Amino acid sequence: DAGVTQSPTHLIKTRGQQVTLRCSPKSGHDTVSWYQQALGQGPQFIFQYYEEEERQRGNFPDRFSGHQFPNYSSELNVNALLLGDSALYLCASSTDRGYYGYTFGSGTRLTVV
Amino acid sequence: EDQVTQSPEALRLQEGESSSLNCSYTVSGLRGLFWYRQDPGKGPEFLFTLYSAGEEKEKERLKATLTKKESFLHITAPKPEDSATYLCAVQAGKDSSYKLIFGSGTRLLVRP
């Protein structure tokens, strides 16, 4: 049974560019959340998607946007990249909007130069 | 403001030397407290969920406990393969919030 799948695993972008990260949730899961994890820190909540809508959002600027597709997979888009956006981006999936916890993917390491 | 604080930041143990990791939290109506293990360059791996004060859960050498203000992750007779960062997270019960609020983690190194 495949868990949460994220792509790509690593990515290098230049300041000002745009990036799209992808996530396929664990089989049977309908909720996808995105987190940003800076080096040495705990993950920070970006937003959560449920039934193809953004249900909750953390303290991130509008440069961060997302989408959920009918098959529950999701994309995270970041526009006008800044050096400070360099981090590990984690996708987490769950049922019931996360009441029983989340399964995390291995993440996408984004480096902005 | 909802907040999670983990201590110590780093912990070095000899193989077989038992210890505890602490997670203190302030949250408006705790829905659940989660412990995750994270290996370098990987995503967090789920360990336990605790929902109410007094609850305890065990898995191999790990035991998690919960009070109204903090949680402990007890590691009994650790092995080198237990070396990892251990993350604590809470889910608040207010405003239908389902996001996880994480601490900064405890980096555990178990030496043979």
PDB file of C-alpha atoms in Angstrom:
ATOM      1  CA  ASP A   1       0.000   0.000   0.000  1.00  0.00           C
ATOM      2  CA  ALA A   2       1.686   3.201  -1.197  1.00  0.00           C
ATOM      3  CA  GLY A   3       1.956   5.963   1.338  1.00  0.00           C
ATOM      4  CA  VAL A   4       2.110   9.648   0.547  1.00  0.00           C
ATOM      5  CA  THR A   5       4.098  10.344  -2.615  1.00  0.00           C
ATOM      6  CA  GLN A   6       5.728  13.701  -3.317  1.00  0.00           C
ATOM      7  CA  SER A   7       7.526  14.957  -6.392  1.00  0.00           C
ATOM      8  CA  PRO A   8      10.093  16.089  -7.149  1.00  0.00           C
ATOM      9  CA  THR A   9      12.389  15.077  -4.291  1.00  0.00           C
ATOM     10  CA  HIS A  10      14.799  17.944  -4.837  1.00  0.00           C
ATOM     11  CA  LEU A  11      14.520  21.223  -6.709  1.00  0.00           C
ATOM     12  CA  ILE A  12      16.747  24.247  -7.255  1.00  0.00           C
ATOM     13  CA  LYS A  13      15.150  27.535  -8.358  1.00  0.00           C
ATOM     14  CA  THR A  14      16.278  31.118  -8.821  1.00  0.00           C
ATOM     15  CA  ARG A  15      14.851  34.055  -6.880  1.00  0.00           C
ATOM     16  CA  GLY A  16      11.723  35.422  -8.513  1.00  0.00           C
ATOM     17  CA  GLN A  17      10.809  32.164 -10.231  1.00  0.00           C
ATOM     18  CA  GLN A  18       7.698  30.097  -9.634  1.00  0.00           C
ATOM     19  CA  VAL A  19       7.565  26.464  -8.478  1.00  0.00           C
ATOM     20  CA  THR A  20       4.942  23.711  -8.347  1.00  0.00           C
ATOM     21  CA  LEU A  21       5.200  20.780  -5.974  1.00  0.00           C
ATOM     22  CA  ARG A  22       2.999  17.703  -6.221  1.00  0.00           C
ATOM     23  CA  CYS A  23       1.506  15.248  -3.754  1.00  0.00           C
ATOM     24  CA  SER A  24      -0.444  12.015  -4.045  1.00  0.00           C
ATOM     25  CA  PRO A  25      -2.150  11.095  -0.770  1.00  0.00           C
ATOM     26  CA  LYS A  26      -2.202   7.690   0.856  1.00  0.00           C
ATOM     27  CA  SER A  27      -4.885   5.391  -0.521  1.00  0.00           C
ATOM     28  CA  GLY A  28      -8.187   6.050   1.228  1.00  0.00           C
ATOM     29  CA  HIS A  29      -7.252   9.538   2.411  1.00  0.00           C
ATOM     30  CA  ASP A  30      -9.259  12.560   1.279  1.00  0.00           C
ATOM     31  CA  THR A  31      -7.535  15.458   3.058  1.00  0.00           C
ATOM     32  CA  VAL A  32      -4.184  16.976   2.115  1.00  0.00           C
ATOM     33  CA  SER A  33      -2.174  19.472   4.140  1.00  0.00           C
ATOM     34  CA  TRP A  34       1.082  21.206   3.278  1.00  0.00           C
ATOM     35  CA  TYR A  35       3.847  22.125   5.717  1.00  0.00           C
ATOM     36  CA  GLN A  36       7.105  24.041   5.407  1.00  0.00           C
ATOM     37  CA  GLN A  37      10.055  22.856   7.491  1.00  0.00           C
ATOM     38  CA  ALA A  38      13.145  25.032   7.798  1.00  0.00           C
ATOM     39  CA  LEU A  39      16.395  23.402   8.844  1.00  0.00           C
ATOM     40  CA  GLY A  40      16.400  22.568  12.549  1.00  0.00           C
ATOM     41  CA  GLN A  41      12.772  23.607  13.027  1.00  0.00           C
ATOM     42  CA  GLY A  42       9.451  21.838  13.295  1.00  0.00           C
ATOM     43  CA  PRO A  43       7.055  21.868  10.329  1.00  0.00           C
ATOM     44  CA  GLN A  44       4.884  24.985   9.905  1.00  0.00           C
ATOM     45  CA  PHE A  45       1.330  24.639   8.587  1.00  0.00           C
ATOM     46  CA  ILE A  46       0.723  26.275   5.190  1.00  0.00           C
ATOM     47  CA  PHE A  47      -2.824  25.168   4.314  1.00  0.00           C
ATOM     48  CA  GLN A  48      -5.207  22.238   4.144  1.00  0.00           C
ATOM     49  CA  TYR A  49      -7.405  21.033   1.276  1.00  0.00           C
ATOM     50  CA  TYR A  50     -10.572  19.022   1.684  1.00  0.00           C
ATOM     51  CA  GLU A  51     -13.211  18.384  -0.986  1.00  0.00           C
ATOM     52  CA  GLU A  52     -11.121  20.441  -3.426  1.00  0.00           C
ATOM     53  CA  GLU A  53     -11.366  23.559  -1.286  1.00  0.00           C
ATOM     54  CA  GLU A  54      -8.860  25.328   0.954  1.00  0.00           C
ATOM     55  CA  ARG A  55     -10.383  24.753   4.392  1.00  0.00           C
ATOM     56  CA  GLN A  56      -7.729  26.313   6.601  1.00  0.00           C
ATOM     57  CA  ARG A  57      -4.653  28.449   6.075  1.00  0.00           C
ATOM     58  CA  GLY A  58      -1.600  29.239   8.183  1.00  0.00           C
ATOM     59  CA  ASN A  59       0.402  32.467   8.333  1.00  0.00           C
ATOM     60  CA  PHE A  60       1.816  32.354   4.828  1.00  0.00           C
ATOM     61  CA  PRO A  61       1.550  35.082   2.169  1.00  0.00           C
ATOM     62  CA  ASP A  62      -0.636  34.841  -0.909  1.00  0.00           C
ATOM     63  CA  ARG A  63       2.447  33.820  -2.923  1.00  0.00           C
ATOM     64  CA  PHE A  64       1.669  30.360  -1.579  1.00  0.00           C
ATOM     65  CA  SER A  65      -1.333  28.788  -3.259  1.00  0.00           C
ATOM     66  CA  GLY A  66      -2.617  25.313  -3.852  1.00  0.00           C
ATOM     67  CA  HIS A  67      -5.088  23.056  -5.488  1.00  0.00           C
ATOM     68  CA  GLN A  68      -6.718  19.714  -4.864  1.00  0.00           C
ATOM     69  CA  PHE A  69      -7.927  17.532  -7.702  1.00  0.00           C
ATOM     70  CA  PRO A  70     -10.939  15.178  -7.800  1.00  0.00           C
ATOM     71  CA  ASN A  71      -8.626  12.201  -7.183  1.00  0.00           C
ATOM     72  CA  TYR A  72      -7.498  13.956  -3.929  1.00  0.00           C
ATOM     73  CA  SER A  73      -3.984  14.671  -5.198  1.00  0.00           C
ATOM     74  CA  SER A  74      -2.703  18.174  -4.588  1.00  0.00           C
ATOM     75  CA  GLU A  75      -0.303  20.835  -5.800  1.00  0.00           C
ATOM     76  CA  LEU A  76       1.506  23.585  -3.928  1.00  0.00           C
ATOM     77  CA  ASN A  77       2.490  26.636  -5.942  1.00  0.00           C
ATOM     78  CA  VAL A  78       4.900  29.304  -4.777  1.00  0.00           C
ATOM     79  CA  ASN A  79       5.319  32.492  -6.817  1.00  0.00           C
ATOM     80  CA  ALA A  80       8.073  35.107  -6.736  1.00  0.00           C
ATOM     81  CA  LEU A  81      10.441  32.855  -4.828  1.00  0.00           C
ATOM     82  CA  LEU A  82      12.580  34.354  -2.067  1.00  0.00           C
ATOM     83  CA  LEU A  83      15.778  32.962  -0.564  1.00  0.00           C
ATOM     84  CA  GLY A  84      13.805  32.406   2.642  1.00  0.00           C
ATOM     85  CA  ASP A  85      11.509  29.980   0.873  1.00  0.00           C
ATOM     86  CA  SER A  86      14.321  27.414   0.872  1.00  0.00           C
ATOM     87  CA  ALA A  87      13.025  24.539   3.009  1.00  0.00           C
ATOM     88  CA  LEU A  88      11.679  21.008   3.074  1.00  0.00           C
ATOM     89  CA  TYR A  89       8.058  21.042   1.924  1.00  0.00           C
ATOM     90  CA  LEU A  90       5.990  18.249   3.388  1.00  0.00           C
ATOM     91  CA  CYS A  91       2.648  16.922   2.263  1.00  0.00           C
ATOM     92  CA  ALA A  92       0.456  15.138   4.806  1.00  0.00           C
ATOM     93  CA  SER A  93      -2.727  13.220   4.115  1.00  0.00           C
ATOM     94  CA  SER A  94      -5.502  11.977   6.364  1.00  0.00           C
ATOM     95  CA  THR A  95      -9.147  11.066   6.646  1.00  0.00           C
ATOM     96  CA  ASP A  96     -11.757  13.103   8.495  1.00  0.00           C
ATOM     97  CA  ARG A  97      -9.753  16.291   8.055  1.00  0.00           C
ATOM     98  CA  GLY A  98      -6.971  15.006  10.268  1.00  0.00           C
ATOM     99  CA  TYR A  99      -8.800  14.044  13.430  1.00  0.00           C
ATOM    100  CA  TYR A 100      -6.865  10.772  13.690  1.00  0.00           C
ATOM    101  CA  GLY A 101      -3.550  12.276  12.650  1.00  0.00           C
ATOM    102  CA  TYR A 102      -1.626  12.591   9.449  1.00  0.00           C
ATOM    103  CA  THR A 103       0.651  10.490   7.261  1.00  0.00           C
ATOM    104  CA  PHE A 104       3.550  12.488   5.887  1.00  0.00           C
ATOM    105  CA  GLY A 105       5.450  12.118   2.654  1.00  0.00           C
ATOM    106  CA  SER A 106       9.237  12.317   2.425  1.00  0.00           C
ATOM    107  CA  GLY A 107       9.060  15.897   1.242  1.00  0.00           C
ATOM    108  CA  THR A 108      10.487  18.077  -1.503  1.00  0.00           C
ATOM    109  CA  ARG A 109      13.745  19.871  -0.700  1.00  0.00           C
ATOM    110  CA  LEU A 110      13.510  23.316  -2.349  1.00  0.00           C
ATOM    111  CA  THR A 111      16.632  25.435  -2.639  1.00  0.00           C
ATOM    112  CA  VAL A 112      16.289  29.026  -3.861  1.00  0.00           C
ATOM    113  CA  VAL A 113      19.498  30.647  -5.105  1.00  0.00           C
TER     114      VAL A 113
ATOM    115  CA  GLU B   1      -1.561  31.695  21.362  1.00  0.00           C
ATOM    116  CA  ASP B   2      -1.247  27.937  20.847  1.00  0.00           C
ATOM    117  CA  GLN B   3       2.331  26.843  21.439  1.00  0.00           C
ATOM    118  CA  VAL B   4       4.467  23.700  21.782  1.00  0.00           C
ATOM    119  CA  THR B   5       7.886  23.631  23.469  1.00  0.00           C
ATOM    120  CA  GLN B   6      10.135  20.592  23.429  1.00  0.00           C
ATOM    121  CA  SER B   7      13.109  19.887  25.683  1.00  0.00           C
ATOM    122  CA  PRO B   8      15.912  19.173  25.600  1.00  0.00           C
ATOM    123  CA  GLU B   9      16.863  20.398  22.115  1.00  0.00           C
ATOM    124  CA  ALA B  10      19.437  17.606  21.869  1.00  0.00           C
ATOM    125  CA  LEU B  11      20.122  14.482  23.889  1.00  0.00           C
ATOM    126  CA  ARG B  12      23.025  12.060  23.772  1.00  0.00           C
ATOM    127  CA  LEU B  13      22.590   8.644  25.376  1.00  0.00           C
ATOM    128  CA  GLN B  14      24.639   5.511  25.645  1.00  0.00           C
ATOM    129  CA  GLU B  15      22.988   2.382  24.333  1.00  0.00           C
ATOM    130  CA  GLY B  16      20.783   1.025  27.112  1.00  0.00           C
ATOM    131  CA  GLU B  17      20.594   4.344  29.002  1.00  0.00           C
ATOM    132  CA  SER B  18      16.900   5.159  29.481  1.00  0.00           C
ATOM    133  CA  SER B  19      15.621   8.743  29.410  1.00  0.00           C
ATOM    134  CA  SER B  20      12.594  10.961  28.719  1.00  0.00           C
ATOM    135  CA  LEU B  21      11.785  13.721  26.244  1.00  0.00           C
ATOM    136  CA  ASN B  22       9.420  16.505  27.261  1.00  0.00           C
ATOM    137  CA  CYS B  23       6.715  18.315  25.303  1.00  0.00           C
ATOM    138  CA  SER B  24       4.981  21.250  27.009  1.00  0.00           C
ATOM    139  CA  TYR B  25       1.955  22.769  25.336  1.00  0.00           C
ATOM    140  CA  THR B  26      -0.546  25.581  25.655  1.00  0.00           C
ATOM    141  CA  VAL B  27      -3.606  25.170  23.473  1.00  0.00           C
ATOM    142  CA  SER B  28      -7.254  26.140  23.508  1.00  0.00           C
ATOM    143  CA  GLY B  29      -9.004  22.835  23.916  1.00  0.00           C
ATOM    144  CA  LEU B  30      -6.678  19.960  23.067  1.00  0.00           C
ATOM    145  CA  ARG B  31      -8.088  17.718  20.357  1.00  0.00           C
ATOM    146  CA  GLY B  32      -5.026  15.462  20.232  1.00  0.00           C
ATOM    147  CA  LEU B  33      -1.272  15.308  20.866  1.00  0.00           C
ATOM    148  CA  PHE B  34       0.944  13.528  18.374  1.00  0.00           C
ATOM    149  CA  TRP B  35       4.483  12.163  18.511  1.00  0.00           C
ATOM    150  CA  TYR B  36       6.468  11.703  15.318  1.00  0.00           C
ATOM    151  CA  ARG B  37       9.954  10.437  14.567  1.00  0.00           C
ATOM    152  CA  GLN B  38      11.933  12.111  11.764  1.00  0.00           C
ATOM    153  CA  ASP B  39      15.123  10.802  10.199  1.00  0.00           C
ATOM    154  CA  PRO B  40      17.429  13.240   8.338  1.00  0.00           C
ATOM    155  CA  GLY B  41      16.006  14.280   4.960  1.00  0.00           C
ATOM    156  CA  LYS B  42      12.797  12.301   5.520  1.00  0.00           C
ATOM    157  CA  GLY B  43       9.238  13.139   6.443  1.00  0.00           C
ATOM    158  CA  PRO B  44       7.888  12.635   9.971  1.00  0.00           C
ATOM    159  CA  GLU B  45       6.869   9.065  10.810  1.00  0.00           C
ATOM    160  CA  PHE B  46       3.822   8.670  13.049  1.00  0.00           C
ATOM    161  CA  LEU B  47       4.404   7.122  16.494  1.00  0.00           C
ATOM    162  CA  PHE B  48       1.487   7.894  18.838  1.00  0.00           C
ATOM    163  CA  THR B  49      -1.696   9.906  19.301  1.00  0.00           C
ATOM    164  CA  LEU B  50      -2.897  10.831  22.803  1.00  0.00           C
ATOM    165  CA  TYR B  51      -6.314  12.397  23.330  1.00  0.00           C
ATOM    166  CA  SER B  52      -6.856  12.891  27.071  1.00  0.00           C
ATOM    167  CA  ALA B  53      -4.879  13.444  30.274  1.00  0.00           C
ATOM    168  CA  GLY B  54      -3.795  10.197  31.884  1.00  0.00           C
ATOM    169  CA  GLU B  55      -3.616   8.314  28.599  1.00  0.00           C
ATOM    170  CA  GLU B  56      -0.519   6.200  27.898  1.00  0.00           C
ATOM    171  CA  LYS B  57       0.609   4.335  24.767  1.00  0.00           C
ATOM    172  CA  GLU B  58       3.550   2.020  24.166  1.00  0.00           C
ATOM    173  CA  LYS B  59       5.426   0.756  21.139  1.00  0.00           C
ATOM    174  CA  GLU B  60       8.559  -1.344  21.527  1.00  0.00           C
ATOM    175  CA  ARG B  61      11.021   0.768  23.584  1.00  0.00           C
ATOM    176  CA  LEU B  62       8.852   3.896  23.493  1.00  0.00           C
ATOM    177  CA  LYS B  63       6.100   4.963  25.873  1.00  0.00           C
ATOM    178  CA  ALA B  64       4.141   8.206  25.597  1.00  0.00           C
ATOM    179  CA  THR B  65       2.182   9.795  28.439  1.00  0.00           C
ATOM    180  CA  LEU B  66      -0.062  12.864  28.618  1.00  0.00           C
ATOM    181  CA  THR B  67      -1.034  15.350  31.321  1.00  0.00           C
ATOM    182  CA  LYS B  68      -3.049  18.564  31.010  1.00  0.00           C
ATOM    183  CA  LYS B  69       0.095  20.605  30.348  1.00  0.00           C
ATOM    184  CA  GLU B  70       2.730  18.266  28.945  1.00  0.00           C
ATOM    185  CA  SER B  71       3.594  14.947  27.386  1.00  0.00           C
ATOM    186  CA  PHE B  72       6.588  12.718  27.912  1.00  0.00           C
ATOM    187  CA  LEU B  73       8.179  10.262  25.527  1.00  0.00           C
ATOM    188  CA  HIS B  74      10.023   7.669  27.592  1.00  0.00           C
ATOM    189  CA  ILE B  75      12.736   5.663  25.850  1.00  0.00           C
ATOM    190  CA  THR B  76      13.703   2.455  27.619  1.00  0.00           C
ATOM    191  CA  ALA B  77      17.086   0.813  26.900  1.00  0.00           C
ATOM    192  CA  PRO B  78      17.554   2.715  23.603  1.00  0.00           C
ATOM    193  CA  LYS B  79      19.501   1.327  20.673  1.00  0.00           C
ATOM    194  CA  PRO B  80      21.549   3.240  18.066  1.00  0.00           C
ATOM    195  CA  GLU B  81      18.695   2.811  15.559  1.00  0.00           C
ATOM    196  CA  ASP B  82      16.525   4.977  17.831  1.00  0.00           C
ATOM    197  CA  SER B  83      18.692   7.966  16.884  1.00  0.00           C
ATOM    198  CA  ALA B  84      16.441  10.531  15.189  1.00  0.00           C
ATOM    199  CA  THR B  85      14.602  13.790  15.797  1.00  0.00           C
ATOM    200  CA  TYR B  86      11.423  13.329  17.804  1.00  0.00           C
ATOM    201  CA  LEU B  87       8.664  15.835  17.087  1.00  0.00           C
ATOM    202  CA  CYS B  88       5.647  16.637  19.235  1.00  0.00           C
ATOM    203  CA  ALA B  89       2.550  18.294  17.755  1.00  0.00           C
ATOM    204  CA  VAL B  90      -0.860  19.347  19.047  1.00  0.00           C
ATOM    205  CA  GLN B  91      -4.179  19.759  17.355  1.00  0.00           C
ATOM    206  CA  ALA B  92      -6.391  22.446  18.891  1.00  0.00           C
ATOM    207  CA  GLY B  93     -10.085  21.868  19.345  1.00  0.00           C
ATOM    208  CA  LYS B  94     -11.161  25.443  18.724  1.00  0.00           C
ATOM    209  CA  ASP B  95     -12.618  26.858  15.488  1.00  0.00           C
ATOM    210  CA  SER B  96     -12.730  23.433  13.853  1.00  0.00           C
ATOM    211  CA  SER B  97      -8.958  23.622  13.526  1.00  0.00           C
ATOM    212  CA  TYR B  98      -7.285  20.507  12.218  1.00  0.00           C
ATOM    213  CA  LYS B  99      -3.780  21.815  11.654  1.00  0.00           C
ATOM    214  CA  LEU B 100      -0.858  20.432  13.616  1.00  0.00           C
ATOM    215  CA  ILE B 101       1.242  22.837  15.687  1.00  0.00           C
ATOM    216  CA  PHE B 102       4.739  21.397  16.034  1.00  0.00           C
ATOM    217  CA  GLY B 103       7.545  21.936  18.489  1.00  0.00           C
ATOM    218  CA  SER B 104      11.115  22.287  17.240  1.00  0.00           C
ATOM    219  CA  GLY B 105      11.932  18.702  18.142  1.00  0.00           C
ATOM    220  CA  THR B 106      14.489  16.841  20.248  1.00  0.00           C
ATOM    221  CA  ARG B 107      17.505  15.449  18.392  1.00  0.00           C
ATOM    222  CA  LEU B 108      18.370  12.102  19.964  1.00  0.00           C
ATOM    223  CA  LEU B 109      21.733  10.398  19.433  1.00  0.00           C
ATOM    224  CA  VAL B 110      22.244   6.921  20.905  1.00  0.00           C
ATOM    225  CA  ARG B 111      25.862   5.805  20.951  1.00  0.00           C
ATOM    226  CA  PRO B 112      26.815   2.096  20.881  1.00  0.00           C
TER     227      PRO B 112
END
